[in-house]
Tab-separated table of C-alpha atoms and ligand atoms in Angstrom:
chain	number	residue	atom	x	y	z
A	1	MET	CA	-27.072	33.218	-1.463
A	2	ILE	CA	-25.881	31.752	1.803
A	3	SER	CA	-27.778	28.579	2.550
A	4	ASP	CA	-27.772	26.267	5.552
A	5	HIS	CA	-24.446	26.756	7.185
A	6	THR	CA	-24.462	24.336	10.080
A	7	ASN	CA	-22.667	21.968	7.749
A	8	ALA	CA	-19.157	22.898	6.763
A	9	ILE	CA	-19.413	20.370	3.945
A	10	ALA	CA	-22.373	18.601	2.363
A	11	ILE	CA	-21.741	15.990	-0.307
A	12	ALA	CA	-24.612	14.213	-2.053
A	13	GLY	CA	-24.501	11.439	-4.622
A	14	LEU	CA	-20.907	12.159	-5.582
A	15	ASN	CA	-19.349	10.005	-8.297
A	16	LYS	CA	-16.026	10.365	-10.032
A	17	THR	CA	-14.973	8.384	-13.064
A	18	TYR	CA	-11.537	9.373	-14.358
A	19	GLU	CA	-10.852	9.748	-18.073
A	20	THR	CA	-9.268	6.295	-17.947
A	21	GLY	CA	-12.695	4.890	-17.078
A	22	PHE	CA	-11.604	4.211	-13.498
A	23	HIS	CA	-14.482	4.700	-11.069
A	24	ALA	CA	-12.685	6.341	-8.143
A	25	LEU	CA	-15.689	7.539	-6.109
A	26	ASP	CA	-18.929	5.633	-5.854
A	27	ASN	CA	-22.024	7.499	-4.646
A	28	ILE	CA	-20.487	9.366	-1.715
A	29	ASN	CA	-22.896	11.015	0.725
A	30	LEU	CA	-21.323	12.880	3.615
A	31	GLU	CA	-22.019	15.845	5.847
A	32	ILE	CA	-19.397	17.405	8.052
A	33	LYS	CA	-20.451	19.839	10.747
A	34	ARG	CA	-18.693	23.070	11.537
A	35	GLY	CA	-15.977	22.670	14.123
A	36	GLU	CA	-15.526	18.944	13.630
A	37	ILE	CA	-12.230	17.165	13.224
A	38	PHE	CA	-13.134	14.530	10.673
A	39	ALA	CA	-10.697	11.821	9.634
A	40	LEU	CA	-11.138	10.062	6.329
A	41	LEU	CA	-9.426	6.757	6.807
A	42	GLY	CA	-8.632	4.287	4.062
A	43	PRO	CA	-5.872	2.284	2.425
A	44	ASN	CA	-3.779	3.627	-0.443
A	45	GLY	CA	-5.819	4.029	-3.603
A	46	ALA	CA	-9.145	4.124	-1.729
A	47	GLY	CA	-10.115	7.520	-3.160
A	48	LYS	CA	-9.210	9.875	-0.300
A	49	THR	CA	-7.284	12.395	-2.387
A	50	THR	CA	-9.892	12.247	-5.146
A	51	LEU	CA	-12.622	13.063	-2.620
A	52	ILE	CA	-10.707	15.969	-1.073
A	53	ASN	CA	-9.760	17.320	-4.480
A	54	ALA	CA	-13.381	17.155	-5.614
A	55	VAL	CA	-14.429	19.234	-2.599
A	56	CYS	CA	-11.617	21.717	-3.238
A	57	GLY	CA	-12.549	22.086	-6.913
A	58	ILE	CA	-9.418	20.398	-8.283
A	59	VAL	CA	-11.165	17.257	-9.525
A	60	ARG	CA	-14.434	17.767	-11.384
A	61	PRO	CA	-17.205	15.448	-10.170
A	62	THR	CA	-18.817	13.181	-12.750
A	63	SER	CA	-22.113	13.564	-10.894
A	64	GLY	CA	-23.440	14.715	-7.541
A	65	THR	CA	-23.361	17.970	-5.585
A	66	ILE	CA	-20.963	19.454	-3.074
A	67	THR	CA	-21.488	22.543	-0.954
A	68	VAL	CA	-18.827	24.165	1.188
A	69	ALA	CA	-19.992	26.569	3.900
A	70	GLY	CA	-23.282	26.645	2.008
A	71	TYR	CA	-21.704	27.507	-1.378
A	72	ASP	CA	-21.993	25.198	-4.359
A	73	ILE	CA	-18.484	24.349	-5.510
A	74	ILE	CA	-19.385	24.576	-9.198
A	75	THR	CA	-21.789	27.507	-9.454
A	76	GLN	CA	-20.284	29.478	-6.544
A	77	TYR	CA	-16.702	28.367	-6.965
A	78	ARG	CA	-14.972	31.553	-5.818
A	79	GLN	CA	-16.948	31.896	-2.608
A	80	ALA	CA	-16.585	28.191	-1.871
A	81	ARG	CA	-12.859	28.198	-2.554
A	82	SER	CA	-12.227	31.230	-0.344
A	83	THR	CA	-13.677	29.430	2.686
A	84	LEU	CA	-11.302	26.501	2.438
A	85	GLY	CA	-7.620	25.851	2.780
A	86	LEU	CA	-5.897	22.784	1.364
A	87	VAL	CA	-2.635	21.220	2.423
A	88	PRO	CA	-1.981	18.834	-0.451
A	89	GLN	CA	-0.347	15.444	-0.166
A	90	GLU	CA	2.638	16.630	-2.214
A	91	LEU	CA	4.590	19.628	-0.942
A	92	THR	CA	4.315	22.504	-3.384
A	93	THR	CA	6.276	25.633	-2.537
A	94	ASP	CA	8.990	27.701	-4.117
A	95	ALA	CA	12.134	26.391	-2.444
A	96	PHE	CA	13.993	29.697	-2.809
A	97	GLU	CA	11.256	31.865	-1.328
A	98	SER	CA	11.189	32.820	2.352
A	99	VAL	CA	8.593	31.524	4.765
A	100	TRP	CA	7.184	35.003	5.302
A	101	ASN	CA	6.817	35.750	1.583
A	102	THR	CA	5.296	32.363	0.814
A	103	VAL	CA	2.463	32.899	3.271
A	104	THR	CA	2.027	36.579	2.400
A	105	PHE	CA	1.843	35.930	-1.381
A	106	SER	CA	-0.602	33.098	-0.911
A	107	ARG	CA	-2.906	35.440	1.002
A	108	GLY	CA	-2.644	37.922	-1.869
A	109	LEU	CA	-3.636	35.258	-4.394
A	110	PHE	CA	-6.957	34.963	-2.618
A	111	GLY	CA	-7.479	38.705	-2.929
A	112	LYS	CA	-7.249	39.292	0.808
A	113	PRO	CA	-5.875	42.653	1.968
A	114	ARG	CA	-2.352	42.597	3.380
A	115	SER	CA	-2.245	41.749	7.060
A	116	PRO	CA	1.217	41.344	8.558
A	117	ALA	CA	-0.399	40.854	11.958
A	118	TYR	CA	-2.385	37.842	10.736
A	119	VAL	CA	0.626	36.301	8.985
A	120	GLU	CA	2.647	36.773	12.163
A	121	ASP	CA	-0.071	35.060	14.179
A	122	VAL	CA	-0.226	32.080	11.803
A	123	LEU	CA	3.560	31.678	11.776
A	124	LYS	CA	3.668	31.823	15.571
A	125	ARG	CA	0.909	29.244	15.852
A	126	MET	CA	2.835	26.928	13.535
A	127	SER	CA	6.067	27.504	15.513
A	128	LEU	CA	7.689	29.056	12.464
A	129	TRP	CA	8.172	32.609	13.684
A	130	ASP	CA	11.927	32.274	14.176
A	131	LYS	CA	12.181	30.850	10.634
A	132	LYS	CA	10.192	33.584	8.914
A	133	ASP	CA	13.138	34.883	6.859
A	134	GLU	CA	14.573	31.466	6.054
A	135	GLN	CA	14.393	30.055	2.539
A	136	ILE	CA	12.097	27.062	2.433
A	137	ARG	CA	14.794	24.771	1.013
A	138	ARG	CA	16.763	25.240	4.235
A	139	LEU	CA	13.973	23.885	6.436
A	140	SER	CA	13.508	20.340	7.710
A	141	GLY	CA	10.704	18.155	6.341
A	142	GLY	CA	8.498	18.770	9.368
A	143	MET	CA	8.966	22.532	9.091
A	144	LYS	CA	8.155	22.462	5.365
A	145	ARG	CA	4.947	20.652	6.210
A	146	ARG	CA	4.094	23.382	8.712
A	147	VAL	CA	4.815	26.050	6.078
A	148	MET	CA	2.276	24.275	3.870
A	149	ILE	CA	-0.258	24.471	6.691
A	150	ALA	CA	0.524	28.160	7.276
A	151	LYS	CA	0.153	28.788	3.533
A	152	ALA	CA	-3.219	27.020	3.507
A	153	LEU	CA	-4.290	29.234	6.416
A	154	SER	CA	-3.078	32.449	4.779
A	155	HIS	CA	-6.518	33.580	3.620
A	156	GLU	CA	-8.282	32.789	6.938
A	157	PRO	CA	-10.299	29.771	5.758
A	158	GLU	CA	-13.085	28.274	7.870
A	159	ILE	CA	-12.265	24.768	6.732
A	160	LEU	CA	-8.842	23.178	6.501
A	161	PHE	CA	-8.078	20.016	4.526
A	162	LEU	CA	-4.964	18.059	5.353
A	163	ASP	CA	-4.206	15.312	2.866
A	164	GLU	CA	-1.976	12.738	4.577
A	165	PRO	CA	-0.406	15.275	6.932
A	166	SER	CA	1.876	12.681	8.511
A	167	ALA	CA	3.342	11.215	5.349
A	168	GLY	CA	7.113	11.465	5.646
A	169	VAL	CA	6.992	13.146	9.047
A	170	ASP	CA	8.769	11.395	11.910
A	171	VAL	CA	6.961	10.353	15.069
A	172	GLU	CA	8.159	13.223	17.227
A	173	LEU	CA	7.145	15.903	14.720
A	174	ARG	CA	3.890	14.109	14.058
A	175	LYS	CA	2.905	14.528	17.696
A	176	SER	CA	3.697	18.233	17.731
A	177	MET	CA	1.838	18.714	14.453
A	178	TRP	CA	-1.219	16.978	15.911
A	179	ALA	CA	-1.090	19.366	18.866
A	180	GLN	CA	-0.935	22.336	16.500
A	181	VAL	CA	-3.859	21.075	14.451
A	182	ARG	CA	-5.860	20.511	17.612
A	183	SER	CA	-5.223	24.071	18.738
A	184	LEU	CA	-6.389	25.271	15.328
A	185	SER	CA	-9.583	23.352	15.841
A	186	GLU	CA	-10.060	25.179	19.137
A	187	THR	CA	-10.104	28.462	17.220
A	188	GLY	CA	-13.186	27.172	15.358
A	189	VAL	CA	-11.622	25.894	12.128
A	190	THR	CA	-13.247	22.727	10.772
A	191	ILE	CA	-10.574	20.138	10.061
A	192	ILE	CA	-10.769	17.315	7.567
A	193	LEU	CA	-7.786	15.049	7.294
A	194	THR	CA	-7.078	11.943	5.314
A	195	THR	CA	-4.812	9.284	6.616
A	196	HIS	CA	-3.913	5.670	6.307
A	197	TYR	CA	-2.406	5.797	9.786
A	198	ILE	CA	-5.060	4.516	12.151
A	199	GLU	CA	-3.226	5.977	15.099
A	200	GLU	CA	-3.646	9.414	13.596
A	201	ALA	CA	-7.406	9.043	13.224
A	202	GLN	CA	-7.690	7.594	16.716
A	203	GLU	CA	-5.626	10.431	18.167
A	204	MET	CA	-7.152	13.379	16.320
A	205	ALA	CA	-10.674	12.818	15.105
A	206	ASN	CA	-14.074	13.392	16.664
A	207	ARG	CA	-15.598	11.462	13.795
A	208	VAL	CA	-14.212	8.929	11.396
A	209	GLY	CA	-15.215	7.947	7.871
A	210	VAL	CA	-13.841	4.750	6.406
A	211	ILE	CA	-13.391	4.704	2.641
A	212	ASN	CA	-12.419	1.670	0.598
A	213	LYS	CA	-12.431	1.186	-3.174
A	214	GLY	CA	-14.249	4.490	-3.691
A	215	LYS	CA	-17.075	3.668	-1.284
A	216	LEU	CA	-17.635	5.364	2.042
A	217	ILE	CA	-18.357	2.251	4.056
A	218	LEU	CA	-19.143	3.987	7.320
A	219	THR	CA	-19.095	7.267	9.185
A	220	GLU	CA	-19.293	7.212	12.931
A	221	ASP	CA	-18.417	9.120	16.038
A	222	LYS	CA	-15.001	7.769	16.965
A	223	ASN	CA	-15.890	6.627	20.453
A	224	THR	CA	-19.153	5.036	19.323
A	225	LEU	CA	-17.244	3.192	16.640
A	226	LEU	CA	-14.775	1.856	19.168
A	227	ARG	CA	-17.572	0.824	21.512
A	228	LYS	CA	-19.841	-0.766	18.908
A	229	MET	CA	-17.290	-2.654	16.924
A	230	GLY	CA	-14.564	-3.157	19.415
A	231	LYS	CA	-14.134	-6.695	20.673
A	232	ARG	CA	-12.914	-7.360	24.156
A	233	HIS	CA	-10.285	-9.953	24.878
A	234	MET	CA	-9.406	-11.763	28.061
A	235	VAL	CA	-5.724	-12.575	28.027
A	236	PHE	CA	-4.309	-15.456	30.064
A	237	ALA	CA	-0.541	-15.022	30.241
A	238	LEU	CA	0.835	-18.511	30.908
A	239	ARG	CA	3.646	-19.631	33.196
A	240	ASP	CA	4.673	-22.259	30.648
A	241	PRO	CA	3.895	-21.793	26.944
A	242	VAL	CA	1.678	-24.378	25.229
A	243	SER	CA	1.833	-25.515	21.610
A	244	VAL	CA	-1.854	-26.410	21.168
A	245	ILE	CA	-5.152	-25.444	22.760
A	246	PRO	CA	-6.340	-28.405	24.873
A	247	MET	CA	-9.311	-30.333	23.447
A	248	GLU	CA	-11.567	-29.624	26.376
A	249	LEU	CA	-11.274	-25.878	25.669
A	250	SER	CA	-12.111	-26.214	21.976
A	251	ALA	CA	-15.653	-24.924	22.522
A	252	TYR	CA	-14.333	-21.467	23.453
A	253	PRO	CA	-13.219	-18.746	21.015
A	254	LEU	CA	-9.598	-19.026	22.087
A	255	THR	CA	-6.415	-18.275	20.193
A	256	LEU	CA	-2.735	-18.595	21.048
A	257	GLU	CA	-0.427	-15.590	20.874
A	258	ASP	CA	3.267	-14.920	21.378
A	259	ASP	CA	4.505	-18.455	20.691
A	260	GLY	CA	1.939	-20.033	22.953
A	261	SER	CA	2.727	-17.880	25.966
A	262	LYS	CA	-0.701	-16.221	25.860
A	263	LEU	CA	-4.134	-17.733	25.547
A	264	VAL	CA	-6.673	-15.135	24.390
A	265	LEU	CA	-10.446	-15.370	24.749
A	266	ALA	CA	-12.511	-13.084	22.470
A	267	TYR	CA	-15.856	-11.888	23.783
A	268	ASN	CA	-18.455	-9.129	23.475
A	269	ASP	CA	-20.045	-7.354	26.398
A	270	GLN	CA	-23.264	-9.118	25.303
A	271	ASP	CA	-21.711	-12.586	25.498
A	272	ASP	CA	-22.158	-14.461	28.747
A	273	ASN	CA	-18.855	-16.241	28.740
A	274	ASP	CA	-18.112	-17.634	32.138
A	275	ILE	CA	-14.487	-16.794	32.813
A	276	SER	CA	-14.379	-18.976	35.919
A	277	GLU	CA	-15.442	-21.958	33.790
A	278	VAL	CA	-12.559	-21.317	31.425
A	279	LEU	CA	-10.261	-21.062	34.417
A	280	ASP	CA	-11.501	-24.427	35.727
A	281	HIS	CA	-10.770	-26.028	32.365
A	282	LEU	CA	-7.321	-24.469	32.300
A	283	LYS	CA	-6.599	-25.850	35.734
A	284	SER	CA	-7.729	-29.360	34.897
A	285	SER	CA	-5.604	-29.236	31.731
A	286	GLY	CA	-2.600	-28.363	33.859
A	287	ILE	CA	-2.303	-24.864	32.409
A	288	ARG	CA	-1.445	-22.208	34.969
A	289	PRO	CA	-1.883	-18.503	34.191
A	290	ARG	CA	0.727	-16.106	35.502
A	291	ASP	CA	-1.471	-13.101	34.837
A	292	ILE	CA	-4.990	-12.379	33.590
A	293	TYR	CA	-6.110	-9.107	32.014
A	294	SER	CA	-8.671	-7.795	29.566
A	295	ARG	CA	-7.930	-5.862	26.404
A	296	GLN	CA	-10.081	-3.704	24.118
A	297	SER	CA	-9.513	-3.863	20.374
A	298	SER	CA	-8.204	-0.727	18.724
A	299	LEU	CA	-9.442	1.219	15.757
A	300	GLU	CA	-6.786	-0.710	13.860
A	301	ASP	CA	-8.479	-4.076	14.467
A	302	ILE	CA	-11.828	-2.604	13.444
A	303	PHE	CA	-10.350	-1.078	10.331
A	304	ILE	CA	-8.850	-4.385	9.245
A	305	GLN	CA	-12.192	-6.146	9.791
A	306	LEU	CA	-13.984	-3.528	7.674
A	307	VAL	CA	-11.553	-3.356	4.811
A	308	GLU	CA	-11.102	-7.095	4.527
A	309	ALA	CA	-14.828	-7.766	4.663
B	1	LIG	N1	-5.935	11.443	-12.643
B	1	LIG	C1	-6.246	10.144	-12.486
B	1	LIG	N2	-6.575	9.388	-13.562
B	1	LIG	C2	-6.902	8.075	-13.413
B	1	LIG	N3	-6.936	7.431	-12.237
B	1	LIG	C3	-6.623	8.127	-11.137
B	1	LIG	C4	-6.254	9.522	-11.206
B	1	LIG	N4	-6.007	9.948	-9.957
B	1	LIG	C5	-6.192	8.891	-9.158
B	1	LIG	N5	-6.571	7.802	-9.853
B	1	LIG	C6	-6.891	6.461	-9.305
B	1	LIG	O1	-7.977	6.578	-8.427
B	1	LIG	C7	-7.788	5.750	-7.286
B	1	LIG	C8	-7.875	6.580	-6.032
B	1	LIG	O2	-6.750	7.437	-5.952
B	1	LIG	P1	-6.568	8.456	-4.761
B	1	LIG	O3	-7.793	9.271	-4.630
B	1	LIG	O4	-5.290	9.170	-4.982
B	1	LIG	O5	-6.453	7.458	-3.525
B	1	LIG	P2	-5.880	7.692	-2.035
B	1	LIG	O6	-5.663	9.157	-1.854
B	1	LIG	O7	-6.913	7.117	-1.123
B	1	LIG	O8	-4.605	6.919	-1.962
B	1	LIG	C9	-6.458	5.067	-7.470
B	1	LIG	O9	-6.684	3.779	-7.988
B	1	LIG	C10	-5.741	5.928	-8.479
B	1	LIG	O10	-4.845	5.179	-9.249
B	2	LIG	MG1	-3.978	10.235	-1.353
């Protein structure tokens, strides 16, 4: 039975308590649409890997339901599993095997007919074609990571999970990997990645879910999240640094930054802070700005607010 298939993933009332009694997932409800790039963002130990592994059938839920491409992951395990590819957090490949064989064997494990043309296409997309006959142990860390992605794609999944794809990958390679993942998304593959790098979520995702201590504390379109929760700041860069904020400015939400060389006013678009009034006070206090500019808070600031709340 193929049910509603507009959702790549539908998770309802998911709980996971490990054998140790540790409650790793607490009533997770989440739907991910086909074609999305969804980033699950959270600090270490938040439950990201547990959640991904539950969806991929590696961790057995304590309660709740999960469907993947319309298939129940418990009662229709084989169908569900064949629609998804997982790139685990830890690299798991046979170091002495070649790139070509690794991807080809993995496809066979899923019972897919041989298709050298498809394997070639995947290796080319992952920029591994010239390494196809190389043993995996001879590859760099970034290349190994791409072999893992190619392996996860070997059976033509509709949904790809990347668990901490940037862990241990240097900045340069990270950027090229993001570009490759984005181009995968353009071919229609739904992408779900976990990360504790905010930059990665900000760069890649259409939608972001924030998980902390096993609870999904929000899911939001990335741009909406930035707009709704982002604070704006007016920065007064000073000619001469100050050590304290003058008394007559104490009514304003001001802070000092960079050893007193910047005075920063926090405000929302809804606030009716009168910048010229602040400027007047600065002038009468003998403080002269060298430059004035506004600044929008990043996903990072928002994330810190949420997780520390
Ligand atoms: N097999 C397990 N048995 C007991 N506790 C576990 C097990 N796996 C993970 N945990 C605990 O569950 C919590 C979430 O782990 P995990 O899902 O790996 O977090 P994340 O991927 O967000 O870093 C952690 O506190 C971790 O110690
Ligand atoms: Mg993890």
